[in-house]
Coordinates of C-alpha atoms in Angstrom, one line a residue:
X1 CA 14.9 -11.0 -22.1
X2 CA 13.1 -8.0 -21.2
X3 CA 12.8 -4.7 -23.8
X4 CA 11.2 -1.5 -22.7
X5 CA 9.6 0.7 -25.7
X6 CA 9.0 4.5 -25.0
X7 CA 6.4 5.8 -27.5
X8 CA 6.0 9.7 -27.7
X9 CA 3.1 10.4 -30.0
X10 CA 1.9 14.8 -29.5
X11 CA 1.0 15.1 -25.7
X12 CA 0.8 11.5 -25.1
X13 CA 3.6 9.2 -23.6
X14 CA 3.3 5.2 -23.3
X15 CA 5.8 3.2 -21.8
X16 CA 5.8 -0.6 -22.7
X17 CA 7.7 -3.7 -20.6
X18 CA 8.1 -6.4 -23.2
X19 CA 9.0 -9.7 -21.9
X20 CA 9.2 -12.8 -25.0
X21 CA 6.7 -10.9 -27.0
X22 CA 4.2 -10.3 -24.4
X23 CA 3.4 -6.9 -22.7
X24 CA 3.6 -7.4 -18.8
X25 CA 3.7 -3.7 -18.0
X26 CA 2.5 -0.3 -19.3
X27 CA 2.3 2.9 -18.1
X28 CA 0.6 5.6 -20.0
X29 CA 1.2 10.0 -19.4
X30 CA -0.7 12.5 -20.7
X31 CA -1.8 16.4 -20.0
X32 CA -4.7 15.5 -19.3
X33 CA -3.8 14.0 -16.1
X34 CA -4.4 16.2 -13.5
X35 CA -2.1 15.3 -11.2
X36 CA 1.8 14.5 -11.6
X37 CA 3.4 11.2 -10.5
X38 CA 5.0 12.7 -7.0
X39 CA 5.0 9.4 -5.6
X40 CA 8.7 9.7 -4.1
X41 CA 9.0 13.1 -3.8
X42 CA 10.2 14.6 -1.1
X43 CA 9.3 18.2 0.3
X44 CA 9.4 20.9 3.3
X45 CA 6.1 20.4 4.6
X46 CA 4.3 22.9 7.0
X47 CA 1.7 21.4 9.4
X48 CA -1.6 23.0 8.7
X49 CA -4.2 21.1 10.7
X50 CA -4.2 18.9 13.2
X51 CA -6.7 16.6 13.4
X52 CA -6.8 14.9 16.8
X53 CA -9.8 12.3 16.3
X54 CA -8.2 11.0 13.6
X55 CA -4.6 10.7 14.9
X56 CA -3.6 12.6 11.6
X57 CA -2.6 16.1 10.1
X58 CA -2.8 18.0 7.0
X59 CA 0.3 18.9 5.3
X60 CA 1.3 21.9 3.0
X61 CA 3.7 20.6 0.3
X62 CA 3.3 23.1 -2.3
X63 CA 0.5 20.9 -4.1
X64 CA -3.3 21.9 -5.0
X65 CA -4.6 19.6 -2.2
X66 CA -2.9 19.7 1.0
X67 CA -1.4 15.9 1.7
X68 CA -2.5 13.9 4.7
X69 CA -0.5 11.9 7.5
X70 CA -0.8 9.9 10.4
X71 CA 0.8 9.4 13.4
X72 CA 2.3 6.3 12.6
X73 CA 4.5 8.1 10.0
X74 CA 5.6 10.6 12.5
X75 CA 7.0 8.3 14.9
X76 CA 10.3 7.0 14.5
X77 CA 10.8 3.7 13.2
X78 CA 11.8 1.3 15.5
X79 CA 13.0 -2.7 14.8
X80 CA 9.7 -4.3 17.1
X81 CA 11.6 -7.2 17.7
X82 CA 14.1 -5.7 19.9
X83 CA 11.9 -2.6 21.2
X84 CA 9.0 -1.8 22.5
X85 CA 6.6 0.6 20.0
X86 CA 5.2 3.6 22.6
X87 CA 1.9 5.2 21.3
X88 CA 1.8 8.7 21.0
X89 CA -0.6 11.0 20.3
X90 CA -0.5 13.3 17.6
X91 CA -1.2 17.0 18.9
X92 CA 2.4 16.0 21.1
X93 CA 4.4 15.6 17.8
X94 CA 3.5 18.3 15.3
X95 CA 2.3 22.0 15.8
X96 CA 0.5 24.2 13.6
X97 CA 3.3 25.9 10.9
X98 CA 5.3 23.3 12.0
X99 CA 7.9 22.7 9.4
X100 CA 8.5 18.9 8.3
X101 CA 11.0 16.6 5.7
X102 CA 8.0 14.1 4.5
X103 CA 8.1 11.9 1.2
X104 CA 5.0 11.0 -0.6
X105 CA 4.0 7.3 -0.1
X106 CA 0.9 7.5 -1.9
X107 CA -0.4 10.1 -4.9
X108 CA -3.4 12.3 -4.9
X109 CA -6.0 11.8 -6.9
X110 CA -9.1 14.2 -7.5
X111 CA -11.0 13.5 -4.7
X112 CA -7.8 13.8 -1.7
X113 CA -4.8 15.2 -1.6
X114 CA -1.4 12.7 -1.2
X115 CA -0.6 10.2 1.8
X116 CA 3.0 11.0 3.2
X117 CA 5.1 10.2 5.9
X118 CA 8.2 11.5 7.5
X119 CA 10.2 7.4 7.1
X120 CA 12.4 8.8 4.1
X121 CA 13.5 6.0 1.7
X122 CA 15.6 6.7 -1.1
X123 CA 15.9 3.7 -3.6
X124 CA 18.9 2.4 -5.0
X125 CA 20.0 -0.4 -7.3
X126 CA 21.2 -2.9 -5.0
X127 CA 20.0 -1.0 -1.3
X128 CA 17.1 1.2 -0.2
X129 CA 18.3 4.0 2.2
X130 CA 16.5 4.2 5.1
X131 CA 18.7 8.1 6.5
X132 CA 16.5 8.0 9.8
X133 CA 16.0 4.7 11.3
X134 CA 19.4 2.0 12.6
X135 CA 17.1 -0.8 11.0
X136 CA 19.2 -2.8 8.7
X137 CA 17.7 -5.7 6.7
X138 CA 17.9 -7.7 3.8
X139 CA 15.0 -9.2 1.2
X140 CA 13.5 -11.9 1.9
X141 CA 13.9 -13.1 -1.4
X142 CA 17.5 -13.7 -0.4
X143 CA 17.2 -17.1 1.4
X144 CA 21.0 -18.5 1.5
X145 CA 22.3 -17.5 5.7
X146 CA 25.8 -17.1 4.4
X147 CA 24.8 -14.7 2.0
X148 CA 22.5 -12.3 4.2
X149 CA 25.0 -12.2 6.8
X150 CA 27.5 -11.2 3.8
X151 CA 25.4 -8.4 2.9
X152 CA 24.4 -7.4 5.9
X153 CA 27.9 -7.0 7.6
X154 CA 28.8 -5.2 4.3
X155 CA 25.9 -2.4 4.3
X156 CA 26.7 -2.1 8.3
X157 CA 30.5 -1.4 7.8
X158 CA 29.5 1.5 5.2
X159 CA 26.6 2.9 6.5
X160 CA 27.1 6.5 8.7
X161 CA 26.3 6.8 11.9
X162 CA 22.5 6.3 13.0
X163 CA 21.5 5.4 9.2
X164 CA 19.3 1.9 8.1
X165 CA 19.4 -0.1 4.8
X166 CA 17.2 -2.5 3.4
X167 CA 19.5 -4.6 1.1
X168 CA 17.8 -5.1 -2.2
X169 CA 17.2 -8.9 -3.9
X170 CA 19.0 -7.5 -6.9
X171 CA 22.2 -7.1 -4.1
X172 CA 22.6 -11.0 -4.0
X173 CA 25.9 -13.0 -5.1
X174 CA 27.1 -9.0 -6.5
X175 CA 30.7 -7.7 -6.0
X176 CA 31.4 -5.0 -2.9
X177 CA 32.6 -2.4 -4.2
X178 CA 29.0 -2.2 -6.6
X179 CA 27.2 -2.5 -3.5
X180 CA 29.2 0.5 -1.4
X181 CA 29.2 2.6 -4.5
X182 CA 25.5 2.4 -4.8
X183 CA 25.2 3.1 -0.7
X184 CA 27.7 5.9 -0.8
X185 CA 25.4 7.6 -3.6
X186 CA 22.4 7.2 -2.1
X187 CA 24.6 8.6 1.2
X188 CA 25.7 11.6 -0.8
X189 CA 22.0 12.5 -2.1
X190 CA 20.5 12.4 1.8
X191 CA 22.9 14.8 2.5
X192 CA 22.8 17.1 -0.1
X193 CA 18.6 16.7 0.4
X194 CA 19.0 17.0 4.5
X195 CA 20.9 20.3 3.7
X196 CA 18.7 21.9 1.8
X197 CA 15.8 21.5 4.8
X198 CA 17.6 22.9 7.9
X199 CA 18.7 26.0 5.0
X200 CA 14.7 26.3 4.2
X201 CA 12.4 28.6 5.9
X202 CA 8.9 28.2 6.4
X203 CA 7.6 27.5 3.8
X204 CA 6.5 24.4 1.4
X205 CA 9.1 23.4 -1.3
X206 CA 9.9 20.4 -3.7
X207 CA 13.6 19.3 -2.5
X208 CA 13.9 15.8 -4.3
X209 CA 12.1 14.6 -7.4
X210 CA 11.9 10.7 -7.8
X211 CA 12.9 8.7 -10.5
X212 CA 11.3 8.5 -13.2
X213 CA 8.8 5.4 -14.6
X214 CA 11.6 4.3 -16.7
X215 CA 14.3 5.0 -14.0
X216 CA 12.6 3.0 -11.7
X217 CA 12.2 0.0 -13.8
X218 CA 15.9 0.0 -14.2
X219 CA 16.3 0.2 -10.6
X220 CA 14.0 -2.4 -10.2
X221 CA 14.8 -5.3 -13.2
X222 CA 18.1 -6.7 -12.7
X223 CA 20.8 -5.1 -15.9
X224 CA 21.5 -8.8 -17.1
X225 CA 17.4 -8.9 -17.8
X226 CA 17.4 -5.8 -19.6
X227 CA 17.9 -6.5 -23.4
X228 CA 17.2 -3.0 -24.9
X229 CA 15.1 0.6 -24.8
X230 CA 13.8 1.8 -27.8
X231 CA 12.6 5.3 -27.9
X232 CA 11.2 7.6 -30.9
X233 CA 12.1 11.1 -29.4
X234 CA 15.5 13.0 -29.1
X235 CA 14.7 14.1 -25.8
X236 CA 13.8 10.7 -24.6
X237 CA 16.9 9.2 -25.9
X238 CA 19.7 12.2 -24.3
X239 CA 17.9 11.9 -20.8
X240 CA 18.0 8.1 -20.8
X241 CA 21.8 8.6 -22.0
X242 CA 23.0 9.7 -18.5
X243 CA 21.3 6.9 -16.3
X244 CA 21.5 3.9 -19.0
X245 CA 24.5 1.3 -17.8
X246 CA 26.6 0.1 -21.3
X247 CA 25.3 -3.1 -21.2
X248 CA 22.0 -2.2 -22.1
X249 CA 21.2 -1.1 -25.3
X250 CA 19.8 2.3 -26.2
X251 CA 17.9 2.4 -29.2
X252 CA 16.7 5.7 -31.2
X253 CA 13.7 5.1 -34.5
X254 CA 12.7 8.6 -34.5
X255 CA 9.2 9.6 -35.1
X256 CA 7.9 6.1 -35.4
X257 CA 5.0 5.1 -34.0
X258 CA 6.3 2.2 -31.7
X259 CA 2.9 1.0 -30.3
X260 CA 1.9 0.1 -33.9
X261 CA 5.5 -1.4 -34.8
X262 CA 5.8 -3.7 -32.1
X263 CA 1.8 -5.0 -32.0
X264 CA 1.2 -3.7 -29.0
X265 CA -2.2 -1.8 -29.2
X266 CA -4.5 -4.9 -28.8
X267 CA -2.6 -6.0 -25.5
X268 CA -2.8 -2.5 -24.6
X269 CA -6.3 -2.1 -25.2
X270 CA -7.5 -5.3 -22.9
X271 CA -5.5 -4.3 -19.9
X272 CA -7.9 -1.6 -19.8
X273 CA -11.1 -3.8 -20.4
X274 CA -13.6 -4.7 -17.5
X275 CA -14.0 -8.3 -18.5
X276 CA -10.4 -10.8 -19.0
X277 CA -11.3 -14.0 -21.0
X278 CA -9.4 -16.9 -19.7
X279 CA -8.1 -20.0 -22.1
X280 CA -11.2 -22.6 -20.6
X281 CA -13.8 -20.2 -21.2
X282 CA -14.2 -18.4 -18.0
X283 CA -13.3 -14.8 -17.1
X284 CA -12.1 -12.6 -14.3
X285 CA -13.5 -8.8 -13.7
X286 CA -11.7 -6.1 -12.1
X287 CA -13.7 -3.4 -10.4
X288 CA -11.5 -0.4 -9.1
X289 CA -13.0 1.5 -6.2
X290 CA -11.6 4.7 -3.8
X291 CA -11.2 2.2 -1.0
X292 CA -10.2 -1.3 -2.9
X293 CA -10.0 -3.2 -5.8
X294 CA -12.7 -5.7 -6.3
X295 CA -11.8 -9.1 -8.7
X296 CA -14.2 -11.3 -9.2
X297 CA -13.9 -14.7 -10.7
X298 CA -16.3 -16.5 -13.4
X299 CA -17.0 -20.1 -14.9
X300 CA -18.5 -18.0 -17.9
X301 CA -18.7 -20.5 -20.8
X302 CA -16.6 -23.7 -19.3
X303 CA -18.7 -26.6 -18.0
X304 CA -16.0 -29.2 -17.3
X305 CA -15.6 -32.7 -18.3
X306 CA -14.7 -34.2 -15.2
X307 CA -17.0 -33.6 -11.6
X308 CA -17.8 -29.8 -10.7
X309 CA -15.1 -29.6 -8.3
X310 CA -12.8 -30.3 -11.0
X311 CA -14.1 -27.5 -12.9
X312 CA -14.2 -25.0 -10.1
X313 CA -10.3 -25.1 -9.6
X314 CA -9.9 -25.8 -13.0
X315 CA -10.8 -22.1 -13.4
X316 CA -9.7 -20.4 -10.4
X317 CA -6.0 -22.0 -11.5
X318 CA -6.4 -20.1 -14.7
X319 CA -8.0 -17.2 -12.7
X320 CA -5.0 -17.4 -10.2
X321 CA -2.6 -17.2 -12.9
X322 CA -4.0 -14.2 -15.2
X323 CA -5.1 -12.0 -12.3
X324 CA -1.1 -11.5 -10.9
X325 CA -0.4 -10.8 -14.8
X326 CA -3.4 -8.2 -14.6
X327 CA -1.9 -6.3 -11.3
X328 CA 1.6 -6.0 -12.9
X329 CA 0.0 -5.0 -16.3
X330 CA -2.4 -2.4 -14.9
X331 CA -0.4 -1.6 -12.6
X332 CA -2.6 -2.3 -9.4
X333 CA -2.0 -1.9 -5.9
X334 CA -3.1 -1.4 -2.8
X335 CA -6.1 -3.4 -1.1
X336 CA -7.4 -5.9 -3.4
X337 CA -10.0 -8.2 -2.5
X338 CA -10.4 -11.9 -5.1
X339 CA -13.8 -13.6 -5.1
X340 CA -13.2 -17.6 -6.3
X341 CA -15.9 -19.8 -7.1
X342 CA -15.8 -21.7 -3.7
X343 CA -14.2 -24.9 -3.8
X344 CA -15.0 -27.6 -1.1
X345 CA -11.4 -29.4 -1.5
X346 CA -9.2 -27.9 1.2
X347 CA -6.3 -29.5 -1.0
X348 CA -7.8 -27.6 -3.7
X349 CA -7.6 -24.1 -2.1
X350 CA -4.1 -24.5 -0.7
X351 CA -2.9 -24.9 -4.0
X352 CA -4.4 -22.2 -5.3
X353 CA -3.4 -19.9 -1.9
X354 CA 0.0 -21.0 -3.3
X355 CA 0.0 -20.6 -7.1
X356 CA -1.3 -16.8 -5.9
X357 CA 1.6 -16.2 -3.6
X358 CA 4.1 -17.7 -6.2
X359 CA 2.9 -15.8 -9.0
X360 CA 2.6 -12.4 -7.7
X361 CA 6.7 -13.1 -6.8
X362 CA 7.0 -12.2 -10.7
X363 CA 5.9 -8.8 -10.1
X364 CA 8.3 -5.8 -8.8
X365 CA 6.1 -4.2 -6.0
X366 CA 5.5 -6.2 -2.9
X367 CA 2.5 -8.0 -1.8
X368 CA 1.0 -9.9 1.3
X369 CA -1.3 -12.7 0.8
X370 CA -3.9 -13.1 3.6
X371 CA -6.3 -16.1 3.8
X372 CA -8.8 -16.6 1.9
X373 CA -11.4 -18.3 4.5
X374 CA -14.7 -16.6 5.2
X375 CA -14.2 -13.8 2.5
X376 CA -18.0 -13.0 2.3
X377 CA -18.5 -12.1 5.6
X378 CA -15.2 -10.3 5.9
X379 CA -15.6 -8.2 2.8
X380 CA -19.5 -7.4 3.5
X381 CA -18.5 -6.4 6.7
X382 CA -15.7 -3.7 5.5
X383 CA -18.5 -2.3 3.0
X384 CA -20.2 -1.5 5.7
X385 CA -17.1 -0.1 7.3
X386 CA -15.9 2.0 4.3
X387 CA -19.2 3.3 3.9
X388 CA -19.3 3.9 7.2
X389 CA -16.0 5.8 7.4
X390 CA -16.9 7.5 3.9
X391 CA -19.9 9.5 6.0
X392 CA -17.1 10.6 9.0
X393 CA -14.7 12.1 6.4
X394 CA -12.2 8.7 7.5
X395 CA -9.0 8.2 4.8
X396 CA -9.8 4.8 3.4
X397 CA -6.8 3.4 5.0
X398 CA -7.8 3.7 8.3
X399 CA -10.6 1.8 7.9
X400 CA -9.1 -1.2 8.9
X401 CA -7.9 0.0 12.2
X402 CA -11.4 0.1 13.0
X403 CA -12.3 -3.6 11.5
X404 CA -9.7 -4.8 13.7
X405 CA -10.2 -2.8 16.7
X406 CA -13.7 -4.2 16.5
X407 CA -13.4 -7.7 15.6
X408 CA -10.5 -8.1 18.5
X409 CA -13.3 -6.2 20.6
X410 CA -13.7 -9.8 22.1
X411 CA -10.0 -10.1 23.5
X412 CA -9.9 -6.6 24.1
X413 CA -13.1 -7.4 26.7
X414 CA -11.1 -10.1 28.3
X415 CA -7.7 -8.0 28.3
X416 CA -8.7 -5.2 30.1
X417 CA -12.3 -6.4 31.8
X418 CA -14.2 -4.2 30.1
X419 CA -17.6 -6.4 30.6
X420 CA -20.3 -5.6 28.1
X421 CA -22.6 -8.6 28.8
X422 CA -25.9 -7.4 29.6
X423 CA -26.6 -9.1 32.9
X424 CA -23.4 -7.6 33.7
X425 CA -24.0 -3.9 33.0
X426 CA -25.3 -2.3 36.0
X427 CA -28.6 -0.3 34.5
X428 CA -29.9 0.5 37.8
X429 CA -26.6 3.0 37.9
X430 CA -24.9 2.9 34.8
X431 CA -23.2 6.0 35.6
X432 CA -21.2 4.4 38.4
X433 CA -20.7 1.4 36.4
X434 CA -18.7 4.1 33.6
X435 CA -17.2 5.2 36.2
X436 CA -16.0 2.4 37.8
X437 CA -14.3 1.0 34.2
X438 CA -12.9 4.7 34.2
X439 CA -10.8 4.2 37.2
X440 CA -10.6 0.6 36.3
X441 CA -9.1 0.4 32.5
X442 CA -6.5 3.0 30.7
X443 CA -7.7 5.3 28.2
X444 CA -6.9 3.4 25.2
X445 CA -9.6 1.3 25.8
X446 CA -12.2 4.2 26.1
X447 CA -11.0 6.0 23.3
X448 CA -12.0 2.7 20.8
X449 CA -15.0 2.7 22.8
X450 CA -15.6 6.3 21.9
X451 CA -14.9 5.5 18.6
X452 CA -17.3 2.7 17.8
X453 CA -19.5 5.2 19.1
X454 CA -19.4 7.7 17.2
X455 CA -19.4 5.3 14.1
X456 CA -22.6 4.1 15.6
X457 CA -24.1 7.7 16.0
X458 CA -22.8 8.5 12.3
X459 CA -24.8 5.5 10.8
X460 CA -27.7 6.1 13.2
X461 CA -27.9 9.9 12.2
X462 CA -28.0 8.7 8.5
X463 CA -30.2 5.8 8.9
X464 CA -27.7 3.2 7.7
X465 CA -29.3 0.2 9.6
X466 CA -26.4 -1.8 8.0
X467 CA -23.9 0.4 9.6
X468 CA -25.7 0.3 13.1
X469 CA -26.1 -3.8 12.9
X470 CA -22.9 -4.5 12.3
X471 CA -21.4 -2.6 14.7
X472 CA -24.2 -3.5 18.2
X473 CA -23.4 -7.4 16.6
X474 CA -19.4 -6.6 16.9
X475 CA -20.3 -5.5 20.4
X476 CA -21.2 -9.1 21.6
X477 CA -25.1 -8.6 21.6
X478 CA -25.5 -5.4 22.4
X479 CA -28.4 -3.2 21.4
X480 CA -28.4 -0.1 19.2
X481 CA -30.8 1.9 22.7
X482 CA -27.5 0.6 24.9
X483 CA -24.9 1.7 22.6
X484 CA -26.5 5.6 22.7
X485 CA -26.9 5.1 26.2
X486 CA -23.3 4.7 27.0
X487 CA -22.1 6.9 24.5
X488 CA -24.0 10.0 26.4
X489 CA -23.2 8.5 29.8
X490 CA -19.2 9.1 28.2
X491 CA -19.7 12.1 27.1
X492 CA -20.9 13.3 30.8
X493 CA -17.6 11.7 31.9
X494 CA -15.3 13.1 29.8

């Protein structure tokens, strides 16, 4: 059973998850950070700049920074099963002073302001509400046919007109008139939130505030899991009151320090240590970044008994296992990048791709496991590329469009016949050779082009050989001198 301490001490707030005596979450509040939790939050936003390189704008949402968004979270959604997704750009969506409905997706932090998008959600118990999309769908945690069909039929027959759902794991084998009541709430609040925008003028407002850290766990942790809350303040224990079901119970020890009552400051103290011992004598450490988080795995002090191979996974299985405690407990997310001690057993590494994936089921936030093969390369090539986007003023996240648009660079070559061999390019008169793939390919394909070259000429200008390498090797061969070459032939052509 699972019990949730709330420990008020002055300014400071900590929030414990207890689960069989062990601490597998905490969340810590204070004054002295400088920006709220608005992660959830939705506002009337007012488009401020449009940035058209970047395919993004800046927001006005009442906060110190103004947020950032992309086109992709203008668009509608659409299901990309059944229809095709249209690109757009962004200067034909939004206008300056442009009033929008967005929801943060992301918080700020003190170097950027918040990530937000326009795809509402608003988070139930049992369903998320998803007010301007027709996408309904169910978690894939939910794996009986019967069931989904059950739930999905159910959701559909109560939803109002040109509304989605995503039907929640919690939803599973639970009564119908729980599940409707939870929808028709959820309903109620879009409505009462949708409202309140078309009345707004111009300007930037707060028009929904999230749930809180303790709300959300609720939300989150099925009731029957839920033994108890205990909380030391009076204020604490009224607001929990009105959003606390009966079966769970609500606790009061007044001015107690909690922390020290249930044992919790050593756990608490080593979730926010570098270094994590593990039981064999190795150790994991976890290196936060702007752009990732970097885990790194250690034999340390164990030396085996059996062969080295042996030992390797020997460790990485214990790795495996403390590092999805570590993301729950530290509450890490976002792009996070593991480093094992290579193993040469392929059985070896499919086990532990699969104690990973298992694992990190135990946590509440969702996560995608890709393949571990060829991580050095991969990861020394997106340093390059961070660093890279760091010097153009890129968000972080957008990064990886431009991994991917250049390590498909190959098919796109063959898609379109954009031929960059050398023997191919016509240097006698490369400016009818631009011109021919101008009347030959779309403009998608020169705009990436355009874009590798300007990353090129940003690592050039600041002398980042690195930067420059990687992307003329990306280009199949070809030279920094030919890369410059064509990106001023462009620029004659544009």
């Amino acid at each position: 059973m699972i019990e949730i301490i709330i420990d008020k001490e002055e300014e400071k707030k900590t929030i414990g998850v207890i689960e069989n005596g062990k601490l597998i979450e905490v969340y810590e509040e204070n004054k002295e950070n400088k920006h709220e939790r608005n992660e959830g939050n939705i506002y009337v936003g007012i488009v401020k700049d449009i940035i058209p390189g970047m395919q993004a704008a800046f927001i006005d949402i009442g906060t110190e920074k103004n947020s950032f968004i992309h086109v992709r979270d203008i668009m509608p959604q659409i299901d990309e099963k059944i229809e095709r997704k249209e690109e757009k750009k962004i200067k034909d969506l939004v206008k300056p002073k442009q009033k929008l409905l967005v929801q943060v997706q992301k918080d700020s932090n003190d170097k950027k302001g918040a990530r937000t998008t326009t795809h509402i959600k608003l988070t139930g118990k049992y369903v998320i509400l998803l007010p301007q999309t027709t996408i309904v769908t169910v978690s894939q945690k939910i794996q009986d046919e019967t069931e989904k069909n059950r739930l999905i039929k159910l959701v559909k027959e109560n939803l109002q007109e040109n509304m989605g759902a995503i039907i929640r794991t919690g939803a599973e084998k639970k009564e119908n008139e729980i599940i409707i009541e939870d929808l028709q709430k959820l309903q109620e609040q879009w409505q009462d939130i949708y409202q309140k925008f078309k009345k707004s003028d111009s300007k930037s407002q707060l028009l929904y505030t999230s749930p809180s850290i303790v709300e959300k766990i609720i939300l989150d942790l099925p009731s029957e899991k839920i033994d108890s809350i205990i909380v030391n303040t009076k204020e604490d224990y009224s607001e929990l009151e009105q959003v606390v079901s009966h079966k769970i119970k609500l606790a009061l020890e007044e001015n107690k320090n909690l922390i020290k009552k249930y044992e919790l400051e050593n756990q608490i103290e080593k979730a926010k240590q570098r270094k994590v011992w593990l039981n064999c004598g190795g150790f994991i450490t976890i290196d936060p970044t702007e752009a990732l988080v970097a885990i790194d795995v250690n034999s340390g002090k164990y030396t085996g008994k059996n062969t080295l191979e042996e030992t390797v996974y020997k460790v990485n299985y214990e790795a495996t296992i403390e590092i999805a405690k570590q993301l729950r407990l530290r509450d890490i997310g976002g792009i996070i990048i593991i480093d094992y001690i290579d193993m040469k057993d392929i059985e070896h590494k499919e086990k532990i791709e699969k104690l990973l994936k298992e694992t990190l089921k135990q946590d509440r936030a969702k996560t995608q496991v890709e393949e571990t093969r060829d991580l050095q390369n991969e990861f020394e090539d997106r340093m390059d590329l961070f660093k890279l986007a760091s010097m153009c003023n890129y968000e972080p996240t957008m990064v990886f469009e431009f991994a991917k648009m250049i390590q498909n660079l190959a098919d796109i070559r063959e898609r379109r016949s954009i031929r960059f061999e050398r023997n191919k390019i016509m240097w006698n008169d490369p400016e009818a050779h631009f011109r021919k793939v101008q009347v030959e390919e779309n403009m998608d394909a020169q705009k990436e082009i355009s874009d590798l070259f300007r990353l090129y000429k940003v690592a050039k200008s600041a002398n980042y050989t690195a930067g420059m390498e990687l992307i003329s090797s990306k280009l199949g061969g070809i030279t920094p001198d030919m890369i410059d070459s064509l990106s001023e032939i462009g620029k004659k052509h544009k």
